[in-house]
């Protein structure tokens, strides 16, 4: 018994590194002239009254040796290559490099816009991408017959005809105004959706930043100065700025802001469609009806609002010619922004 216990320890300590060593193990312990057979033959010398006990012990030992062989065999046929030389791991080799990612250009520009307005006291507000008709259209004074409300232009949700994918982040501003805490100074970055045919200039989803400032005595002069500050921080000061009268149902008066083309310096090129100017945002004084829709007294409070497409600003900043590059996940494009924070 003591002898078998000694053998068990010896066998448990055995290890093999290749097929030849495994075969040597098999021959030594399980072969026809191996240890197991030798001990089995000694059964003859055991006294008859001890035979049963010894037989049981031997049987257990046999199972142990066989399972030990299988364990060693499995260890060999695992991931290790057969050739003993390759199996050695060279710890002096350099490690596997983990590729470093980079921020998406849209995120870089979005963060820059946020930080510029942050310095003017604007807080970031966020809201749902699936909206209801009230927050996306009705509260914003968008009339029933407005083309934006058409199925052709907006993605509606089959489950409920009142639900849709927001077409602008104005809906977030409506939600903030409804909270009734004034004055209010927020910007709302986020993804918006329009049912457009995809091209180099348009996509069915894009990113927007809208801004809103509501307080007593907010004027159009405040709007102009805020946006002047913004474009200077964003693009530098080597260009001209102009405001053109425009129309939005949710602002009155409304305007669009252009900057002289950064690519050709106002001479005329493909980016500015030979006009020398590029449109960068829309803005205006918040329509009194919109304020009243959010239970804000339009005799006491006034405000301005503006909205811009982040893709457009990014294309101007980095001279990206095709908007589809932003959503294709092509590393050849994205890797070009590794050093841009
Ligand atoms: C554009 C023009 C604009 C607004 C967005 C707004 C929001 C509220 C009330 C009034 Cl809650 N106005 N937003 C105003 C004027 C223009 O966006 O071209 N966006 C890409």
GROMACS .gro file of C-alpha atoms and ligand atoms in nm:
model
  361
    1UNK     CA    1   0.000   0.000   0.000
    2UNK     CA    2   0.278   0.239   0.099
    3UNK     CA    3   0.460   0.147  -0.220
    4UNK     CA    4   0.156   0.233  -0.435
    5UNK     CA    5   0.122   0.567  -0.259
    6UNK     CA    6   0.485   0.642  -0.348
    7UNK     CA    7   0.422   0.554  -0.712
    8UNK     CA    8   0.115   0.782  -0.718
    9UNK     CA    9   0.327   1.080  -0.607
   10UNK     CA   10   0.596   0.996  -0.861
   11UNK     CA   11   0.342   0.972  -1.145
   12UNK     CA   12   0.160   1.290  -1.046
   13UNK     CA   13   0.491   1.478  -1.070
   14UNK     CA   14   0.560   1.353  -1.426
   15UNK     CA   15   0.540   1.600  -1.710
   16UNK     CA   16   0.593   1.572  -2.087
   17UNK     CA   17   0.678   1.832  -2.350
   18UNK     CA   18   0.645   1.623  -2.669
   19UNK     CA   19   0.506   1.299  -2.814
   20UNK     CA   20   0.825   1.098  -2.751
   21UNK     CA   21   0.816   1.176  -2.379
   22UNK     CA   22   0.448   1.086  -2.368
   23UNK     CA   23   0.525   0.750  -2.531
   24UNK     CA   24   0.805   0.691  -2.279
   25UNK     CA   25   0.553   0.756  -1.997
   26UNK     CA   26   0.311   0.507  -2.150
   27UNK     CA   27   0.576   0.236  -2.185
   28UNK     CA   28   0.713   0.297  -1.834
   29UNK     CA   29   0.377   0.275  -1.653
   30UNK     CA   30   0.119   0.121  -1.887
   31UNK     CA   31   0.331  -0.090  -2.126
   32UNK     CA   32   0.336  -0.474  -2.133
   33UNK     CA   33   0.649  -0.471  -1.916
   34UNK     CA   34   0.547  -0.153  -1.735
   35UNK     CA   35   0.492  -0.078  -1.370
   36UNK     CA   36   0.121  -0.158  -1.368
   37UNK     CA   37   0.172  -0.507  -1.515
   38UNK     CA   38   0.456  -0.577  -1.270
   39UNK     CA   39   0.241  -0.488  -0.969
   40UNK     CA   40  -0.052  -0.689  -1.111
   41UNK     CA   41   0.170  -0.999  -1.130
   42UNK     CA   42   0.255  -0.953  -0.761
   43UNK     CA   43  -0.110  -1.021  -0.680
   44UNK     CA   44  -0.024  -1.391  -0.676
   45UNK     CA   45   0.188  -1.343  -0.362
   46UNK     CA   46  -0.091  -1.171  -0.167
   47UNK     CA   47  -0.254  -1.375   0.111
   48UNK     CA   48  -0.609  -1.497   0.020
   49UNK     CA   49  -0.782  -1.293   0.293
   50UNK     CA   50  -0.613  -0.970   0.169
   51UNK     CA   51  -0.681  -1.038  -0.200
   52UNK     CA   52  -1.007  -0.848  -0.220
   53UNK     CA   53  -0.869  -0.534  -0.058
   54UNK     CA   54  -0.550  -0.541  -0.267
   55UNK     CA   55  -0.752  -0.593  -0.586
   56UNK     CA   56  -0.960  -0.288  -0.515
   57UNK     CA   57  -0.652  -0.079  -0.443
   58UNK     CA   58  -0.482  -0.192  -0.761
   59UNK     CA   59  -0.787  -0.117  -0.967
   60UNK     CA   60  -0.802   0.240  -0.835
   61UNK     CA   61  -0.431   0.279  -0.905
   62UNK     CA   62  -0.482   0.156  -1.263
   63UNK     CA   63  -0.756   0.412  -1.322
   64UNK     CA   64  -0.532   0.684  -1.176
   65UNK     CA   65  -0.240   0.602  -1.409
   66UNK     CA   66  -0.469   0.590  -1.712
   67UNK     CA   67  -0.631   0.923  -1.634
   68UNK     CA   68  -0.288   1.075  -1.572
   69UNK     CA   69  -0.185   0.957  -1.919
   70UNK     CA   70  -0.493   1.119  -2.071
   71UNK     CA   71  -0.424   1.449  -1.895
   72UNK     CA   72  -0.070   1.458  -2.031
   73UNK     CA   73  -0.195   1.365  -2.376
   74UNK     CA   74  -0.454   1.646  -2.377
   75UNK     CA   75  -0.193   1.895  -2.261
   76UNK     CA   76   0.012   1.810  -2.568
   77UNK     CA   77  -0.267   1.816  -2.827
   78UNK     CA   78  -0.388   2.156  -2.700
   79UNK     CA   79  -0.271   2.486  -2.847
   80UNK     CA   80   0.096   2.403  -2.844
   81UNK     CA   81   0.262   2.334  -3.180
   82UNK     CA   82   0.423   1.990  -3.214
   83UNK     CA   83   0.767   2.122  -3.284
   84UNK     CA   84   0.934   2.165  -2.951
   85UNK     CA   85   1.135   2.468  -3.071
   86UNK     CA   86   0.829   2.673  -3.165
   87UNK     CA   87   0.653   2.585  -2.842
   88UNK     CA   88   0.902   2.789  -2.646
   89UNK     CA   89   0.775   3.142  -2.580
   90UNK     CA   90   1.038   3.408  -2.634
   91UNK     CA   91   0.962   3.658  -2.358
   92UNK     CA   92   1.218   3.904  -2.499
   93UNK     CA   93   1.007   3.966  -2.813
   94UNK     CA   94   0.814   4.298  -2.821
   95UNK     CA   95   0.448   4.270  -2.711
   96UNK     CA   96   0.147   4.290  -2.941
   97UNK     CA   97   0.081   4.658  -3.009
   98UNK     CA   98  -0.265   4.786  -2.911
   99UNK     CA   99  -0.368   5.032  -3.184
  100UNK     CA  100  -0.452   5.375  -3.044
  101UNK     CA  101  -0.790   5.516  -3.145
  102UNK     CA  102  -0.875   5.875  -3.220
  103UNK     CA  103  -1.172   6.101  -3.176
  104UNK     CA  104  -1.422   6.120  -3.462
  105UNK     CA  105  -1.398   6.456  -3.647
  106UNK     CA  106  -1.765   6.526  -3.568
  107UNK     CA  107  -1.691   6.478  -3.196
  108UNK     CA  108  -1.384   6.704  -3.217
  109UNK     CA  109  -1.590   6.986  -3.370
  110UNK     CA  110  -1.889   6.925  -3.143
  111UNK     CA  111  -1.664   6.949  -2.836
  112UNK     CA  112  -1.509   7.269  -2.968
  113UNK     CA  113  -1.853   7.428  -3.023
  114UNK     CA  114  -1.964   7.323  -2.673
  115UNK     CA  115  -1.652   7.470  -2.511
  116UNK     CA  116  -1.691   7.805  -2.695
  117UNK     CA  117  -2.052   7.845  -2.578
  118UNK     CA  118  -1.961   7.714  -2.234
  119UNK     CA  119  -1.738   8.022  -2.193
  120UNK     CA  120  -2.045   8.240  -2.265
  121UNK     CA  121  -2.244   8.065  -1.992
  122UNK     CA  122  -2.439   7.814  -2.206
  123UNK     CA  123  -2.510   7.474  -2.048
  124UNK     CA  124  -2.554   7.153  -2.249
  125UNK     CA  125  -2.904   7.000  -2.258
  126UNK     CA  126  -2.998   6.663  -2.408
  127UNK     CA  127  -3.324   6.487  -2.495
  128UNK     CA  128  -3.478   6.186  -2.672
  129UNK     CA  129  -3.417   6.103  -3.041
  130UNK     CA  130  -3.769   5.961  -3.071
  131UNK     CA  131  -4.002   6.256  -3.026
  132UNK     CA  132  -4.373   6.330  -3.035
  133UNK     CA  133  -4.542   6.565  -3.279
  134UNK     CA  134  -4.585   6.837  -3.015
  135UNK     CA  135  -4.218   6.877  -2.918
  136UNK     CA  136  -4.084   6.842  -3.272
  137UNK     CA  137  -4.346   7.042  -3.468
  138UNK     CA  138  -4.658   7.185  -3.303
  139UNK     CA  139  -4.490   7.370  -3.013
  140UNK     CA  140  -4.245   7.519  -3.263
  141UNK     CA  141  -4.523   7.688  -3.459
  142UNK     CA  142  -4.471   7.456  -3.754
  143UNK     CA  143  -4.799   7.475  -3.942
  144UNK     CA  144  -5.003   7.164  -4.030
  145UNK     CA  145  -4.928   7.201  -4.401
  146UNK     CA  146  -4.550   7.255  -4.362
  147UNK     CA  147  -4.348   7.024  -4.594
  148UNK     CA  148  -4.121   6.913  -4.304
  149UNK     CA  149  -4.424   6.734  -4.157
  150UNK     CA  150  -4.466   6.525  -4.470
  151UNK     CA  151  -4.382   6.153  -4.469
  152UNK     CA  152  -4.142   6.235  -4.752
  153UNK     CA  153  -3.925   6.443  -4.517
  154UNK     CA  154  -3.967   6.288  -4.174
  155UNK     CA  155  -3.936   5.931  -4.043
  156UNK     CA  156  -4.253   5.837  -3.855
  157UNK     CA  157  -4.281   5.537  -3.621
  158UNK     CA  158  -4.542   5.281  -3.737
  159UNK     CA  159  -4.638   5.183  -3.383
  160UNK     CA  160  -4.777   5.530  -3.307
  161UNK     CA  161  -4.858   5.801  -3.565
  162UNK     CA  162  -4.770   6.066  -3.305
  163UNK     CA  163  -4.408   5.946  -3.281
  164UNK     CA  164  -4.119   6.036  -3.513
  165UNK     CA  165  -3.739   6.065  -3.527
  166UNK     CA  166  -3.657   6.425  -3.430
  167UNK     CA  167  -3.574   6.645  -3.728
  168UNK     CA  168  -3.387   6.902  -3.516
  169UNK     CA  169  -3.278   6.939  -3.153
  170UNK     CA  170  -3.525   7.229  -3.105
  171UNK     CA  171  -3.746   6.965  -2.940
  172UNK     CA  172  -3.491   6.948  -2.654
  173UNK     CA  173  -3.517   7.326  -2.614
  174UNK     CA  174  -3.898   7.303  -2.600
  175UNK     CA  175  -3.863   7.045  -2.320
  176UNK     CA  176  -3.625   7.276  -2.130
  177UNK     CA  177  -3.858   7.578  -2.170
  178UNK     CA  178  -4.152   7.369  -2.046
  179UNK     CA  179  -3.964   7.312  -1.719
  180UNK     CA  180  -4.034   7.680  -1.650
  181UNK     CA  181  -3.694   7.772  -1.501
  182UNK     CA  182  -3.582   8.113  -1.636
  183UNK     CA  183  -3.354   8.269  -1.747
  184UNK     CA  184  -3.243   7.987  -1.976
  185UNK     CA  185  -2.912   7.962  -2.162
  186UNK     CA  186  -2.852   7.625  -2.329
  187UNK     CA  187  -2.704   7.451  -2.629
  188UNK     CA  188  -2.837   7.120  -2.755
  189UNK     CA  189  -2.600   6.899  -2.955
  190UNK     CA  190  -2.724   6.571  -3.096
  191UNK     CA  191  -2.819   6.346  -3.384
  192UNK     CA  192  -3.123   6.434  -3.596
  193UNK     CA  193  -3.300   6.254  -3.883
  194UNK     CA  194  -3.443   6.356  -4.219
  195UNK     CA  195  -3.585   6.137  -4.494
  196UNK     CA  196  -3.337   6.251  -4.759
  197UNK     CA  197  -3.176   6.081  -5.057
  198UNK     CA  198  -2.814   6.023  -4.949
  199UNK     CA  199  -2.553   6.222  -5.144
  200UNK     CA  200  -2.219   6.402  -5.089
  201UNK     CA  201  -2.413   6.689  -4.927
  202UNK     CA  202  -2.711   6.525  -4.757
  203UNK     CA  203  -2.770   6.223  -4.532
  204UNK     CA  204  -3.071   6.072  -4.358
  205UNK     CA  205  -2.906   6.146  -4.023
  206UNK     CA  206  -2.667   6.421  -3.919
  207UNK     CA  207  -2.562   6.617  -3.611
  208UNK     CA  208  -2.681   6.954  -3.499
  209UNK     CA  209  -2.612   7.209  -3.233
  210UNK     CA  210  -2.897   7.442  -3.146
  211UNK     CA  211  -2.872   7.726  -2.896
  212UNK     CA  212  -3.130   7.918  -2.694
  213UNK     CA  213  -3.110   8.219  -2.464
  214UNK     CA  214  -3.426   8.341  -2.290
  215UNK     CA  215  -3.432   8.620  -2.033
  216UNK     CA  216  -3.570   8.974  -1.991
  217UNK     CA  217  -3.451   9.225  -2.253
  218UNK     CA  218  -3.262   8.985  -2.479
  219UNK     CA  219  -3.215   9.167  -2.811
  220UNK     CA  220  -3.111   9.099  -3.170
  221UNK     CA  221  -2.785   9.281  -3.087
  222UNK     CA  222  -2.715   9.010  -2.824
  223UNK     CA  223  -2.777   8.746  -3.088
  224UNK     CA  224  -2.537   8.906  -3.337
  225UNK     CA  225  -2.261   8.959  -3.080
  226UNK     CA  226  -2.290   8.602  -2.948
  227UNK     CA  227  -2.261   8.458  -3.299
  228UNK     CA  228  -1.974   8.692  -3.397
  229UNK     CA  229  -1.786   8.568  -3.093
  230UNK     CA  230  -1.862   8.208  -3.186
  231UNK     CA  231  -1.737   8.224  -3.548
  232UNK     CA  232  -1.420   8.406  -3.446
  233UNK     CA  233  -1.339   8.143  -3.184
  234UNK     CA  234  -1.426   7.867  -3.430
  235UNK     CA  235  -1.255   7.987  -3.751
  236UNK     CA  236  -1.017   8.270  -3.649
  237UNK     CA  237  -1.057   8.629  -3.768
  238UNK     CA  238  -0.931   8.618  -4.126
  239UNK     CA  239  -1.274   8.639  -4.292
  240UNK     CA  240  -1.586   8.851  -4.326
  241UNK     CA  241  -1.930   8.782  -4.177
  242UNK     CA  242  -2.275   8.874  -4.305
  243UNK     CA  243  -2.636   8.832  -4.188
  244UNK     CA  244  -2.911   8.778  -4.448
  245UNK     CA  245  -3.283   8.803  -4.370
  246UNK     CA  246  -3.447   8.459  -4.375
  247UNK     CA  247  -3.758   8.274  -4.261
  248UNK     CA  248  -3.822   8.005  -3.999
  249UNK     CA  249  -4.170   7.942  -3.850
  250UNK     CA  250  -4.022   7.942  -3.495
  251UNK     CA  251  -3.831   8.274  -3.511
  252UNK     CA  252  -3.927   8.632  -3.600
  253UNK     CA  253  -3.728   8.808  -3.733
  254UNK     CA  254  -3.506   8.534  -3.877
  255UNK     CA  255  -3.162   8.545  -4.035
  256UNK     CA  256  -2.892   8.330  -4.186
  257UNK     CA  257  -2.526   8.388  -4.114
  258UNK     CA  258  -2.260   8.351  -4.383
  259UNK     CA  259  -1.882   8.374  -4.364
  260UNK     CA  260  -1.654   8.457  -4.657
  261UNK     CA  261  -1.526   8.132  -4.805
  262UNK     CA  262  -1.229   7.994  -4.608
  263UNK     CA  263  -1.113   7.788  -4.907
  264UNK     CA  264  -1.082   8.059  -5.175
  265UNK     CA  265  -1.085   8.369  -4.952
  266UNK     CA  266  -1.399   8.500  -5.124
  267UNK     CA  267  -1.267   8.466  -5.482
  268UNK     CA  268  -1.519   8.198  -5.573
  269UNK     CA  269  -1.467   7.817  -5.578
  270UNK     CA  270  -1.662   7.489  -5.570
  271UNK     CA  271  -1.715   7.498  -5.192
  272UNK     CA  272  -1.888   7.840  -5.203
  273UNK     CA  273  -2.049   7.765  -5.541
  274UNK     CA  274  -1.857   8.061  -5.687
  275UNK     CA  275  -2.038   8.310  -5.460
  276UNK     CA  276  -1.747   8.378  -5.220
  277UNK     CA  277  -1.980   8.310  -4.922
  278UNK     CA  278  -2.077   7.998  -4.725
  279UNK     CA  279  -2.385   7.967  -4.506
  280UNK     CA  280  -2.300   7.835  -4.161
  281UNK     CA  281  -2.612   7.876  -3.947
  282UNK     CA  282  -2.972   7.993  -3.913
  283UNK     CA  283  -3.098   8.209  -3.628
  284UNK     CA  284  -3.358   8.456  -3.505
  285UNK     CA  285  -3.561   8.594  -3.216
  286UNK     CA  286  -3.783   8.322  -3.064
  287UNK     CA  287  -4.140   8.360  -3.198
  288UNK     CA  288  -4.382   8.477  -2.924
  289UNK     CA  289  -4.616   8.188  -3.008
  290UNK     CA  290  -4.335   7.942  -2.927
  291UNK     CA  291  -4.280   8.110  -2.588
  292UNK     CA  292  -4.654   8.103  -2.512
  293UNK     CA  293  -4.673   7.735  -2.617
  294UNK     CA  294  -4.421   7.669  -2.338
  295UNK     CA  295  -4.618   7.883  -2.089
  296UNK     CA  296  -4.361   8.166  -2.095
  297UNK     CA  297  -4.495   8.524  -2.077
  298UNK     CA  298  -4.388   8.677  -2.412
  299UNK     CA  299  -4.449   9.031  -2.282
  300UNK     CA  300  -4.193   8.981  -2.008
  301UNK     CA  301  -3.940   8.753  -2.176
  302UNK     CA  302  -3.763   8.757  -2.512
  303UNK     CA  303  -3.497   8.529  -2.649
  304UNK     CA  304  -3.284   8.427  -2.941
  305UNK     CA  305  -3.218   8.088  -3.094
  306UNK     CA  306  -2.986   7.947  -3.357
  307UNK     CA  307  -2.909   7.616  -3.523
  308UNK     CA  308  -2.620   7.473  -3.720
  309UNK     CA  309  -2.520   7.143  -3.879
  310UNK     CA  310  -2.198   7.001  -3.728
  311UNK     CA  311  -2.112   6.809  -4.049
  312UNK     CA  312  -2.116   7.134  -4.242
  313UNK     CA  313  -1.886   7.314  -3.995
  314UNK     CA  314  -1.653   7.010  -3.992
  315UNK     CA  315  -1.639   6.999  -4.373
  316UNK     CA  316  -1.539   7.365  -4.374
  317UNK     CA  317  -1.282   7.323  -4.095
  318UNK     CA  318  -1.106   7.019  -4.242
  319UNK     CA  319  -1.195   7.056  -4.611
  320UNK     CA  320  -1.389   6.730  -4.624
  321UNK     CA  321  -1.556   6.704  -4.965
  322UNK     CA  322  -1.810   6.425  -4.902
  323UNK     CA  323  -2.039   6.404  -4.599
  324UNK     CA  324  -2.077   6.027  -4.633
  325UNK     CA  325  -1.719   5.985  -4.505
  326UNK     CA  326  -1.844   6.072  -4.155
  327UNK     CA  327  -2.057   5.759  -4.127
  328UNK     CA  328  -1.862   5.497  -4.325
  329UNK     CA  329  -1.613   5.402  -4.050
  330UNK     CA  330  -1.328   5.397  -4.303
  331UNK     CA  331  -1.005   5.393  -4.100
  332UNK     CA  332  -0.812   5.558  -4.386
  333UNK     CA  333  -1.031   5.865  -4.327
  334UNK     CA  334  -1.059   5.847  -3.946
  335UNK     CA  335  -0.683   5.794  -3.892
  336UNK     CA  336  -0.617   6.138  -4.037
  337UNK     CA  337  -0.757   6.290  -3.717
  338UNK     CA  338  -0.531   6.106  -3.468
  339UNK     CA  339  -0.339   6.420  -3.371
  340UNK     CA  340  -0.640   6.654  -3.357
  341UNK     CA  341  -0.711   6.606  -2.982
  342LIG     C1  342  -3.071   7.580  -3.925
  342LIG     C2  343  -3.159   7.675  -3.855
  342LIG     C3  344  -3.254   7.730  -3.645
  342LIG     C4  345  -3.372   7.762  -3.440
  342LIG     C5  346  -3.300   7.681  -3.525
  342LIG     C6  347  -3.518   7.746  -3.242
  342LIG     C7  348  -3.552   7.668  -3.134
  342LIG     C8  349  -3.654   7.708  -3.053
  342LIG     C9  350  -3.721   7.824  -3.076
  342LIG    C10  351  -3.683   7.897  -3.185
  342LIG    CL1  352  -3.700   7.611  -2.923
  342LIG     N1  353  -3.583   7.859  -3.265
  342LIG     N2  354  -3.418   7.707  -3.322
  342LIG    C11  355  -3.397   7.893  -3.476
  342LIG    C12  356  -3.351   7.940  -3.597
  342LIG    C13  357  -3.278   7.857  -3.683
  342LIG     O1  358  -3.184   7.641  -3.723
  342LIG     O2  359  -3.034   7.602  -4.035
  342LIG     N3  360  -3.033   7.469  -3.861
  342LIG    C14  361  -2.947   7.372  -3.916
   0.00000   0.00000   0.00000
